[in-house]
CSV table of C-alpha atoms in Angstrom, one decimal:
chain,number,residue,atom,x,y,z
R,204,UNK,CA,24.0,-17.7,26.8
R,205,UNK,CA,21.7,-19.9,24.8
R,206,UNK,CA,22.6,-22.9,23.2
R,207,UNK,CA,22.4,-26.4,22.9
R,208,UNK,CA,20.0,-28.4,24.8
R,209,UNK,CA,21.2,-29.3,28.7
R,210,UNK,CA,20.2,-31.7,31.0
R,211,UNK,CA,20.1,-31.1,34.8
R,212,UNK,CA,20.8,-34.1,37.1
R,213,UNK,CA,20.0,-34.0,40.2
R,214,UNK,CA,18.9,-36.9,42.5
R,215,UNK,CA,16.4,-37.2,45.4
R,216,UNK,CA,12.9,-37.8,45.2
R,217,UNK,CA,10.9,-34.9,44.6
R,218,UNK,CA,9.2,-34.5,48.3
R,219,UNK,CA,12.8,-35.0,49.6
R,220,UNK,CA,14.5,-32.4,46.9
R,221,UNK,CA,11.5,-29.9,47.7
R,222,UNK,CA,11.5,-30.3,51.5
R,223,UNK,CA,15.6,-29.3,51.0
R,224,UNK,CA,15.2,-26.5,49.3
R,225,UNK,CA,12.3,-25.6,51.7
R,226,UNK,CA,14.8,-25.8,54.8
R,227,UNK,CA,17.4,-23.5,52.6
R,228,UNK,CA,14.9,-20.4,52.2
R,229,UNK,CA,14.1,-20.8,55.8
R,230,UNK,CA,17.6,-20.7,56.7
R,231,UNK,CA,18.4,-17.8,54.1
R,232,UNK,CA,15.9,-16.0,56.0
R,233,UNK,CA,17.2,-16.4,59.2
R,234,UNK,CA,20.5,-15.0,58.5
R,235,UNK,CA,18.1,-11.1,57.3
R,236,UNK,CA,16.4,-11.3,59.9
R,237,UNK,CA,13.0,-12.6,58.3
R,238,UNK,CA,11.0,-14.2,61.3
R,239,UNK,CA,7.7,-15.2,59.1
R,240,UNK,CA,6.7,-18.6,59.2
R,241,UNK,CA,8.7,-21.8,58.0
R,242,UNK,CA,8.4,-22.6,54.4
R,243,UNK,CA,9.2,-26.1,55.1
R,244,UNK,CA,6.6,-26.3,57.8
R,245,UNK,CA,4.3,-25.0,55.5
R,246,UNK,CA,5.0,-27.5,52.3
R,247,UNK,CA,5.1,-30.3,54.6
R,248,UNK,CA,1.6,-31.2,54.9
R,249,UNK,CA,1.1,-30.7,51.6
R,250,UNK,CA,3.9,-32.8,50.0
R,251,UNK,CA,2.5,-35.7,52.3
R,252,UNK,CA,-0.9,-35.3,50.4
R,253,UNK,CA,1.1,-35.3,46.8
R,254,UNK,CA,0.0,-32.0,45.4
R,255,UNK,CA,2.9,-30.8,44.1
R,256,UNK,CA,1.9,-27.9,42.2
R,257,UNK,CA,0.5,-26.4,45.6
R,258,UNK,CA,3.9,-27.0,47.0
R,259,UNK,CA,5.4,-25.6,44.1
R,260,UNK,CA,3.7,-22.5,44.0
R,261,UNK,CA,4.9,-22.2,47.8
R,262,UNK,CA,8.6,-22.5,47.0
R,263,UNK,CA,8.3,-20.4,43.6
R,264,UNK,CA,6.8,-17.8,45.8
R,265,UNK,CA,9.5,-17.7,48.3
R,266,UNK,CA,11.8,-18.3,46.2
R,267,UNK,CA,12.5,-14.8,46.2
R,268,UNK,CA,14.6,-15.1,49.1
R,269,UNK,CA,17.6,-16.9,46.8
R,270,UNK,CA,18.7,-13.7,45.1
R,271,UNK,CA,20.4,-13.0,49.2
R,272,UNK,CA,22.0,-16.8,48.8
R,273,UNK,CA,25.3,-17.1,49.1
R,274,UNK,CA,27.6,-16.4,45.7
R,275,UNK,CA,28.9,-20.3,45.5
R,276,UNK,CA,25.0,-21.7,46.4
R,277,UNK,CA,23.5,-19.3,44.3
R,278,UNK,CA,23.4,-21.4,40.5
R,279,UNK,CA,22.7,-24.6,42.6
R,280,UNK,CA,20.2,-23.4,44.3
R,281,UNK,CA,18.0,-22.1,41.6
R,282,UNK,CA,18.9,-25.2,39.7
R,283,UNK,CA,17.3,-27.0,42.1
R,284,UNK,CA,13.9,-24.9,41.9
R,285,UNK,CA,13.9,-25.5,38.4
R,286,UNK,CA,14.1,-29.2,38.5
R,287,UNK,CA,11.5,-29.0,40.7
R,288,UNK,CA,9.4,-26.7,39.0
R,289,UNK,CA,10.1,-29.4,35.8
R,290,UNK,CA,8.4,-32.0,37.6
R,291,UNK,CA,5.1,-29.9,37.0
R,292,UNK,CA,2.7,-30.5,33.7
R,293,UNK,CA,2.4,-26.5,34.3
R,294,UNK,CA,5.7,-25.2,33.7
R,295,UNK,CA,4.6,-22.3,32.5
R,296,UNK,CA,2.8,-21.1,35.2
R,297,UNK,CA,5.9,-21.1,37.8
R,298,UNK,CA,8.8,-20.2,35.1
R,299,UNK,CA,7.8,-16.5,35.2
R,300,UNK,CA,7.8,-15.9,38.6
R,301,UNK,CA,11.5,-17.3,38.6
R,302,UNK,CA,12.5,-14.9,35.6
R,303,UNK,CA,11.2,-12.2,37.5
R,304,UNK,CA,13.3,-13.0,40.5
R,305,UNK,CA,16.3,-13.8,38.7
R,306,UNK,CA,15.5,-9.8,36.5
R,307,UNK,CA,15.7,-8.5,39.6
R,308,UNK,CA,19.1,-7.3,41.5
R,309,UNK,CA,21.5,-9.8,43.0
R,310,UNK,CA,21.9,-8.9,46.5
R,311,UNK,CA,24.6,-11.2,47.8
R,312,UNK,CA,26.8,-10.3,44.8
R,313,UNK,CA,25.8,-6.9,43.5
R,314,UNK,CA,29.3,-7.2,40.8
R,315,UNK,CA,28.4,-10.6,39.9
R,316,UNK,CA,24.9,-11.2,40.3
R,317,UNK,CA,24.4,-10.4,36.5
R,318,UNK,CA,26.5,-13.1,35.3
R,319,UNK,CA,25.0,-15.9,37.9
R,320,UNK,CA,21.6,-14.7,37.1
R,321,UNK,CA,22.2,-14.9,33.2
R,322,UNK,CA,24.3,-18.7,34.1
R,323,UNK,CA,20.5,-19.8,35.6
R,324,UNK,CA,18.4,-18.2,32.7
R,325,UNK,CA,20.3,-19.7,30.1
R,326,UNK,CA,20.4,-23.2,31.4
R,327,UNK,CA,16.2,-22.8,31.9
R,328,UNK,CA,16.0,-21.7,28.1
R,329,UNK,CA,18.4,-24.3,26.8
R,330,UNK,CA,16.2,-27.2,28.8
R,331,UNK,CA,13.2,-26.2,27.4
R,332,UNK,CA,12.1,-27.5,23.9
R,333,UNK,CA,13.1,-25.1,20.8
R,334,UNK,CA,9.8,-25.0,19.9
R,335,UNK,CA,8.3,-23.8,23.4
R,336,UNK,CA,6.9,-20.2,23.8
R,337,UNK,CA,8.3,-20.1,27.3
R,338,UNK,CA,11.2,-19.4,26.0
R,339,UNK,CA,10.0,-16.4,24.4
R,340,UNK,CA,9.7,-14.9,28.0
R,341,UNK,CA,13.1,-16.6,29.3
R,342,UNK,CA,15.2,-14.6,26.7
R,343,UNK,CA,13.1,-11.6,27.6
R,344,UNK,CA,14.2,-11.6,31.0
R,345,UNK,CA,17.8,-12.5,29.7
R,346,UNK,CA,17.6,-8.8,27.9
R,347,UNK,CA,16.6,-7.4,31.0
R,348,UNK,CA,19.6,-8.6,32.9
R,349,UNK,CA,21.9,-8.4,30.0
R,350,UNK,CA,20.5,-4.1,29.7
R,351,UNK,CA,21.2,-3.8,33.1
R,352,UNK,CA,24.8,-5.5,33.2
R,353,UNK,CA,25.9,-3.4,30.1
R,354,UNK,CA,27.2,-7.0,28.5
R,355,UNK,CA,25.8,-6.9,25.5
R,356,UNK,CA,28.6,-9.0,23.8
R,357,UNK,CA,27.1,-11.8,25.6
R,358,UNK,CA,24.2,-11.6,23.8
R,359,UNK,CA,25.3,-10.7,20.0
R,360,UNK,CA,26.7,-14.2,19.0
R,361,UNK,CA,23.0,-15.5,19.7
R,362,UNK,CA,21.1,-13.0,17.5
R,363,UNK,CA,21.9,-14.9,14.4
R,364,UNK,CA,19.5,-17.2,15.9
R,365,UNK,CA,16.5,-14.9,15.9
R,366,UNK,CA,15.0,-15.7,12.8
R,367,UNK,CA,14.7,-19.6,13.5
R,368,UNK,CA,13.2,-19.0,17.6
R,369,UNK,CA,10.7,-16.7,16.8
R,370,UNK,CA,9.5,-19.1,14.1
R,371,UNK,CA,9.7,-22.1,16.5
R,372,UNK,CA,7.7,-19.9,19.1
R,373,UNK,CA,5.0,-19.0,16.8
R,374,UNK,CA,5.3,-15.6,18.3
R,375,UNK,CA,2.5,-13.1,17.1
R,376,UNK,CA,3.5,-9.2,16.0
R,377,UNK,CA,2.9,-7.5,19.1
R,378,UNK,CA,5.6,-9.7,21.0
R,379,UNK,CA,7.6,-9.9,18.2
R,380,UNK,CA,7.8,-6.2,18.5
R,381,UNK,CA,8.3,-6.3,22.3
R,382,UNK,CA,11.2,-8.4,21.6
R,383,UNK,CA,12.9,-6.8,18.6
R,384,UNK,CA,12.4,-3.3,21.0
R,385,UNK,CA,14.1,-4.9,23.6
R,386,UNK,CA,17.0,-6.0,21.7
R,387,UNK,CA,17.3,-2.4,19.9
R,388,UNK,CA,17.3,-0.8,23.3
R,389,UNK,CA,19.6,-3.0,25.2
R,390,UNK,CA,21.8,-2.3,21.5
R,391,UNK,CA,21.8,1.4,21.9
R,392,UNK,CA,22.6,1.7,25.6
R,393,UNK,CA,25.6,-0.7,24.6
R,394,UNK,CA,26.6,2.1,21.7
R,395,UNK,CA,26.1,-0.9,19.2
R,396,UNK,CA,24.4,1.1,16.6
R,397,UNK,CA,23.8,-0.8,14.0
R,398,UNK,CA,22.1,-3.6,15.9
R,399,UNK,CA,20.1,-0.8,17.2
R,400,UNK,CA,18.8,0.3,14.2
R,401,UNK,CA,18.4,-3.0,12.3
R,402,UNK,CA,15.9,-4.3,15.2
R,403,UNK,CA,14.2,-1.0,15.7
R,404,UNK,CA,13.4,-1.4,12.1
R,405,UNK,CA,12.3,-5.2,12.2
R,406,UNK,CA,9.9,-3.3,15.2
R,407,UNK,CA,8.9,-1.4,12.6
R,408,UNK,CA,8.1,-3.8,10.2
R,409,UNK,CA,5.9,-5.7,12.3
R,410,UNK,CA,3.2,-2.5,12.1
R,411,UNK,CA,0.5,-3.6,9.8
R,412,UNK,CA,-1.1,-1.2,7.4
R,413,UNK,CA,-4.0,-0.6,9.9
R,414,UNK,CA,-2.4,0.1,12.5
R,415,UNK,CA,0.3,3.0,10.6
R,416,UNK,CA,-1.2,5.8,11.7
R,417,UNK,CA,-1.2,4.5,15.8
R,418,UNK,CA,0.3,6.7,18.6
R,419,UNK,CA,2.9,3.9,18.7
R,420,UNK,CA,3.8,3.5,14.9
R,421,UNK,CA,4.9,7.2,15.1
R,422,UNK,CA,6.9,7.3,18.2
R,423,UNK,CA,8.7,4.3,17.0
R,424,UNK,CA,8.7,5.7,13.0
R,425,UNK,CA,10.0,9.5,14.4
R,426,UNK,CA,12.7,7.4,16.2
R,427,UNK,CA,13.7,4.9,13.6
R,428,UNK,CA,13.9,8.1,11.4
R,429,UNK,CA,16.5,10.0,13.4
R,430,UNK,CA,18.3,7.2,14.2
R,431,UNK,CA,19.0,6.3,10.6
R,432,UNK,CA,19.4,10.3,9.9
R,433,UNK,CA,22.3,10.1,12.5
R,434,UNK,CA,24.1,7.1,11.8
R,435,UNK,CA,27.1,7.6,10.6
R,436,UNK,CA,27.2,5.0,8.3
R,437,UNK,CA,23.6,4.7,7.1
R,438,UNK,CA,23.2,6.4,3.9
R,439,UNK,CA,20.5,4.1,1.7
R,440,UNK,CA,17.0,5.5,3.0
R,441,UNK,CA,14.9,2.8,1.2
R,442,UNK,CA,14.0,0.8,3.8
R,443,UNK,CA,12.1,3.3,5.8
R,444,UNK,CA,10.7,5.1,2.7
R,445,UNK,CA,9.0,1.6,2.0
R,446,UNK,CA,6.8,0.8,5.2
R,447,UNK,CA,3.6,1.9,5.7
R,448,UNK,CA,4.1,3.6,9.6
R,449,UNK,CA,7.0,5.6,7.8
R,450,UNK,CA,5.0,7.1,5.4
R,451,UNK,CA,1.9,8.1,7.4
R,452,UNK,CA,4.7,10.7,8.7
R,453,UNK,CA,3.7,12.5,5.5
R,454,UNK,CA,0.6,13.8,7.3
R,455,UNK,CA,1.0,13.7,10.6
R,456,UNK,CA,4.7,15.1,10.5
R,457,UNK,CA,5.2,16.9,7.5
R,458,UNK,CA,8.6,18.6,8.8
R,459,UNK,CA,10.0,14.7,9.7
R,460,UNK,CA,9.0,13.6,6.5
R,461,UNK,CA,10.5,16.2,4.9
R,462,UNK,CA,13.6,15.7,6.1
R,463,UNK,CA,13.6,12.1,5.6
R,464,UNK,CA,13.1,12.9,1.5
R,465,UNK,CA,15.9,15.3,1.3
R,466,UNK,CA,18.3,13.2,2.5
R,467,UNK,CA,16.8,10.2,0.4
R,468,UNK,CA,17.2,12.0,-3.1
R,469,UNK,CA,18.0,15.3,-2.9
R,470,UNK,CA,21.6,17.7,-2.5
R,471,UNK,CA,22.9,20.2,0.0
R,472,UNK,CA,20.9,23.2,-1.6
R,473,UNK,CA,18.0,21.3,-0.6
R,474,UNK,CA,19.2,20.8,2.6
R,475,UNK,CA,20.2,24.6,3.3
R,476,UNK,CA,16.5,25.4,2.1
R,477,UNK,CA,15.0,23.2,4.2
R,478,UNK,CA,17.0,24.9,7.2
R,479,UNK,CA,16.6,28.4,6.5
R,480,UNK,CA,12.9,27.0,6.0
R,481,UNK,CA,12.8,25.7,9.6
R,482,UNK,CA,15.1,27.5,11.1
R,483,UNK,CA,16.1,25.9,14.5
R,484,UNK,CA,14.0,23.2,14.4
R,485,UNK,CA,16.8,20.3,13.7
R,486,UNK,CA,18.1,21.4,17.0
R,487,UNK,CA,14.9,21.5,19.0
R,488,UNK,CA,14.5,17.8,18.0
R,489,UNK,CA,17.8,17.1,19.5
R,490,UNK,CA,19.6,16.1,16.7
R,491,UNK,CA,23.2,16.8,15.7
R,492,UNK,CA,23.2,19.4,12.9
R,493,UNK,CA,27.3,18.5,12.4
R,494,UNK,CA,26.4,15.0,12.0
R,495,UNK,CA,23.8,16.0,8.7
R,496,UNK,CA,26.0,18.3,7.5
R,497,UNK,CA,28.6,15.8,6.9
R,498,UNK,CA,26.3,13.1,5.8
R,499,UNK,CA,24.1,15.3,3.4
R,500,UNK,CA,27.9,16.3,1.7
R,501,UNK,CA,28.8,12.5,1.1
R,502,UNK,CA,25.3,12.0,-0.4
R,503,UNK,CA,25.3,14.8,-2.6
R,504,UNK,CA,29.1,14.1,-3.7
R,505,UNK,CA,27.8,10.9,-4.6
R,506,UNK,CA,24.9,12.1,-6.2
R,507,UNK,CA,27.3,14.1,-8.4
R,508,UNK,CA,29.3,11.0,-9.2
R,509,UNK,CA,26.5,9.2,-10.2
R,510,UNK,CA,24.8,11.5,-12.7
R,511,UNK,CA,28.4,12.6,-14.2
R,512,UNK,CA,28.5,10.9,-17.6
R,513,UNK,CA,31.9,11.8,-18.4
R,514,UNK,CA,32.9,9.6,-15.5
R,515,UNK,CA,35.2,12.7,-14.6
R,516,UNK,CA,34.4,15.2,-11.6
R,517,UNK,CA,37.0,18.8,-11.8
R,518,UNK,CA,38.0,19.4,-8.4
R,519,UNK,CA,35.9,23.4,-8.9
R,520,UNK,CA,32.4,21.1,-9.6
R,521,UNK,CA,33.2,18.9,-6.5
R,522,UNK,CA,33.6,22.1,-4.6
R,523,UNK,CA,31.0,24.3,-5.7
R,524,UNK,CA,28.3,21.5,-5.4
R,525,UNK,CA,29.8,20.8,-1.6
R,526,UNK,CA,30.1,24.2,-0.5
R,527,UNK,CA,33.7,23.8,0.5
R,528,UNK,CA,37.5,25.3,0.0
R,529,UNK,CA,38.9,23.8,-2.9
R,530,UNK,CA,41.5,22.4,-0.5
R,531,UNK,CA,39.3,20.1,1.4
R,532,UNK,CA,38.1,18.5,-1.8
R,533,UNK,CA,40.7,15.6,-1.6
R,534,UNK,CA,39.6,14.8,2.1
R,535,UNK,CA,36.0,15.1,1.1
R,536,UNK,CA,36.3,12.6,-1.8
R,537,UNK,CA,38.4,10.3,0.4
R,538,UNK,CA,35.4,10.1,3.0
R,539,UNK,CA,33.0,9.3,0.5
R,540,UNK,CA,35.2,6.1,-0.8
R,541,UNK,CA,35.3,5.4,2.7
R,542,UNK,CA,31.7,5.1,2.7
R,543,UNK,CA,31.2,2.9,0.5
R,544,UNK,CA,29.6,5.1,-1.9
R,545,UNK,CA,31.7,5.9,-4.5
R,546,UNK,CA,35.1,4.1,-5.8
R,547,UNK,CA,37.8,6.0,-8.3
R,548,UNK,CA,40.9,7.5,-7.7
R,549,UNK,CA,41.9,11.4,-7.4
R,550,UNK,CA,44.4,12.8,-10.3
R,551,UNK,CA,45.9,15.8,-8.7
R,552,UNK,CA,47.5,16.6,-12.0
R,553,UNK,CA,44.6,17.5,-13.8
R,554,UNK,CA,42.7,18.2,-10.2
R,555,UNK,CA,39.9,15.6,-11.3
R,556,UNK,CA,38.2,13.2,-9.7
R,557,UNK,CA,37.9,10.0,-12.3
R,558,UNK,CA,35.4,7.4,-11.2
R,559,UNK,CA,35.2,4.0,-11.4
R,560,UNK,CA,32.0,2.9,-9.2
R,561,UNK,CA,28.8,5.0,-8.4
R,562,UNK,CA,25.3,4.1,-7.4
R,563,UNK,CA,22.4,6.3,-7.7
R,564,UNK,CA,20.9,6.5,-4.6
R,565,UNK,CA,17.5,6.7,-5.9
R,566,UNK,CA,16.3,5.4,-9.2
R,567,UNK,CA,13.2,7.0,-10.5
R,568,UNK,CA,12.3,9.3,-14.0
R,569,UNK,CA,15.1,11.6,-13.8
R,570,UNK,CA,17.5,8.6,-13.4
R,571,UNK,CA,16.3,6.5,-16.1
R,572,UNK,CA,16.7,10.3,-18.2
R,573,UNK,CA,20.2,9.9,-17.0
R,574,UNK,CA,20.7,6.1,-18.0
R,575,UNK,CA,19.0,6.8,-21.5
R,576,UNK,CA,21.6,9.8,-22.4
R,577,UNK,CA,24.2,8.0,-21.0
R,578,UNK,CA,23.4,4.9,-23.4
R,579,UNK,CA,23.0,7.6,-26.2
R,580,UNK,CA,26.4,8.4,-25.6
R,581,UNK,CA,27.9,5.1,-25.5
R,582,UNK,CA,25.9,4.3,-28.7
R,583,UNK,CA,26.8,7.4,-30.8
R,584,UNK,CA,30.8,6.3,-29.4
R,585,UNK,CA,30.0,2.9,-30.6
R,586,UNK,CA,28.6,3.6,-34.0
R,587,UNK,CA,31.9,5.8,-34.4
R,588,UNK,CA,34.1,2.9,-33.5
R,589,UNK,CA,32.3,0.8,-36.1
R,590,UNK,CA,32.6,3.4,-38.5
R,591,UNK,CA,36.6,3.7,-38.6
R,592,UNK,CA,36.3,-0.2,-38.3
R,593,UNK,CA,34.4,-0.3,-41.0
R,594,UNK,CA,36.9,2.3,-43.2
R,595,UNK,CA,40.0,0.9,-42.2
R,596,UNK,CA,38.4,-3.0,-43.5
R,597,UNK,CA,38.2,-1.5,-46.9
R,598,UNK,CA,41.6,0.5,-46.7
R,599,UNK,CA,42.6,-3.2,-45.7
R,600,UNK,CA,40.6,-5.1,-48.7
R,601,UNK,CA,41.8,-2.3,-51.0
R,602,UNK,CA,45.0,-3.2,-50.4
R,603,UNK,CA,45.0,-6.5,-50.6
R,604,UNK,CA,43.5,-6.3,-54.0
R,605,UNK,CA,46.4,-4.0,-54.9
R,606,UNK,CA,49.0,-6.5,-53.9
R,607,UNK,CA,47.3,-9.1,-55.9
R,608,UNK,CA,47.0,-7.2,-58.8
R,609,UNK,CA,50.4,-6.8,-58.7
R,610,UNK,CA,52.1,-10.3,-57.9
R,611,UNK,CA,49.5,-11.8,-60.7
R,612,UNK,CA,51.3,-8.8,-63.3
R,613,UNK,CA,54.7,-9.7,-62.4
R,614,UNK,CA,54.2,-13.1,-62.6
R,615,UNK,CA,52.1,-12.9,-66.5
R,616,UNK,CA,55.6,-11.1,-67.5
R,617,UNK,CA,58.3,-13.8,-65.8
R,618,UNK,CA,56.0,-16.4,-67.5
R,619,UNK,CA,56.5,-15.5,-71.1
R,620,UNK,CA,60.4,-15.0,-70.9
R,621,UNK,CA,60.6,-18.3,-69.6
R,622,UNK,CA,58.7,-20.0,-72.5
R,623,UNK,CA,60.2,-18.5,-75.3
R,624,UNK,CA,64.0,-19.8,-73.6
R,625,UNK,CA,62.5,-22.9,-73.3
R,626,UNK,CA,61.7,-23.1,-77.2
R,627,UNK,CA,64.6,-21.7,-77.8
R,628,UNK,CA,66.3,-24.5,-76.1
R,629,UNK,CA,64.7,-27.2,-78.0
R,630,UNK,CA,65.1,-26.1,-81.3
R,631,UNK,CA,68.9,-24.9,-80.5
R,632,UNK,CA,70.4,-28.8,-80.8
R,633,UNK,CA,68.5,-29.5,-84.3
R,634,UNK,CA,70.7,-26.3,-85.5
R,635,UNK,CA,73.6,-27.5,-84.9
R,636,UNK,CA,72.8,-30.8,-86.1
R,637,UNK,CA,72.3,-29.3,-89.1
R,638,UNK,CA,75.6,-27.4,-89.4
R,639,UNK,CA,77.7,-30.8,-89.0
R,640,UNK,CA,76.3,-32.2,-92.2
């Protein structure tokens, strides 16, 4: 797969490395059977006159042929075409037609002509310059091969290089679209889900304003909308809410759009009106009504958490709100941790669920409502709390007064009896003075 730059050395001239390869096709197309004329005879004349883009466009057109070359020839034979083809100030012109060839099936070794093909297109993309287009259309026929090979792991180490080729290229939106598309398809056939839908939605995104309401921006809107509806694991609808093709749905899909709101804001009862609304139409549109079920439970569970400003969901709420036995509420509130939506902890003692974590999944009026009354709650708690502060400081200072009052009593009264023995003392050695005269 793509990577650093390589460097292909091979030596011969380039009339004697042309007229070689020349002789090979001929040969190749001796062994099927192929009696047209010789491609070597036909390039010689030529190659003595110098024009080596006329010769070039000869081999390139044969070259063909190759894909019926030998499995141990194969790579060095199209490495050889591609130096030669290297030689030519038009590189662009002949790389196609060698793409092409190399999209197309491996004859000679149907089991492991996709990995010899994708060993030869990923050298040509790694010689090129990063900041060549041609490249664009190399990795293009890489998805090709790589969709029809089912090896998509080859491929999903390089997308975290996207972002910088498609700047190097310079790339306008429609192929930029082409080759996010490609990617999200060669994803999906692979079952890699999330890939798909992250680069059906860069697709998306490359839609401009103008062109929302297009044949095309709907197809490719209706399908990036069921495939997030579907996924198991895609529960924040904002991103497709927010573009432009997405929300031209609103007239020219109502039902789709529809949809697409309930399960961006609203709960199950929503949901079960909009079915009994359209009843049958989910399944006409080939979409797995099991599959929204379970999703439009998790979202509404977590919905629930959210707005709960006790922070404390009974086990009766969580099933009424769900629609479920009051024994499945454990499993339910388990799969919504799972998700990612919600984090607490269940107390099967008190049959609560108390939570820790929850994100609303929309924030507009009704959740700033929400946030405001919650904040009213925590100020009213908090102007309590200062309250019995505030009483138990004065209990405190009170106190403390009391305590001094009473050391600075008891120590007037020790102070007096202590002076008057201290006179007493004094004047007690001048009586008996006295006496002994």
């Amino acid at each position: 797969m793509p990577g650093s730059i390589n460097t292909l050395l091979i030596e011969g001239s380039f009339q004697e490395l042309a007229d070689e390869l020349a002789q090979y096709v001929d040969e190749i197309r001796r062994r099927q059977g192929d009696d047209s004329a010789s491609l070597q005879a036909d390039i010689t004349p030529i190659l003595e006159k110098g024009q080596k883009d006329e010769a070039l466009k000869k081999l390139v057109t044969g070259s063909a042929v190759l894909n019926a070359a030998p499995e141990k020839e194969f790579i060095a034979a199209y490495n050889l075409l591609v130096h030669l083809v290297r030689q030519s100030p038009n590189l662009d012109k002949f790389l196609p037609k060698i793409c092409q060839n190399l999209s197309a099936p491996i004859i000679s070794s149907p089991s492991n002509g996709p990995g010899l093909a994708l060993a030869v297109l990923t050298t040509i993309f790694n010689i090129l310059p990063a900041d060549n287009d041609t490249r664009y259309h190399v990795f293009m026929a890489i998805l090709r091969v790589v969709r029809g090979s089912s090896s998509f792991d080859a491929l999903k180490s390089q997308l975290k290089n996207m972002d910088l080729w498609v700047e190097q290229w310079e790339t306008d939106e429609e192929d930029q679209r082409k080759l996010y598309l490609g990617i999200a398809e060669v994803a999906e056939e692979a079952s890699e889900d999330e890939y798909a839908f992250l680069y059906l939605l860069r697709a998306l995104r490359t839609i401009s304003a103008e062109e929302a309401s297009s044949d095309e921006a709907r197809i490719l809107s209706i399908r990036a909308l069921k495939a997030a509806l579907l996924h198991p694991s895609h529960f924040d609808f904002q991103d497709l809410t927010a573009l432009d093709s997405i929300q031209a749905l609103r007239k020219s899909d109502a039902v789709y759009f529809e949809l697409l709101e309930i399960f961006n804001a609203e709960l199950l009862d929503d949901y079960n009106d909009f079915t009994d609304e359209h009843d049958g139409w989910i399944e006409e549109q080939n979409m797995d009504t099991l599959v929204l079920y379970r999703k439009m439970r998790l979202l509404t569970l977590a919905s629930l958490a959210a707005s709960t400003q006790s922070r404390s969901l009974p086990y009766q709420q969580i099933s009424r709100a769900l629609q479920i036995p009051s024994e499945d509420v454990e499993m339910w509130v388990i799969d919504v941790v799972r998700a990612g939506l919600v984090e607490g902890k269940l107390s099967q003692l008190n049959q609560t669920f108390l939570i820790h974590r929850s994100t609303y999944r929309v924030f507009g009026e009704k959740q700033w409502t929400e946030v405001q009354g919650r904040l009213d709650t925590w100020r009213s708690s908090l102007e309590g709390v200062l309250v019995v502060v505030r009483q138990e400081r004065e209990k405190v200072i009170q106190e403390k007064e009391r305590e001094l009052k009473e050391f600075e009593s008891r120590m007037n009264g020790g102070g007096s009896g202590a002076g008057m023995g201290a006179a007493g003392a004094r004047r007690l050695p001048r009586e008996i003075d006295t006496g002994a005269d």
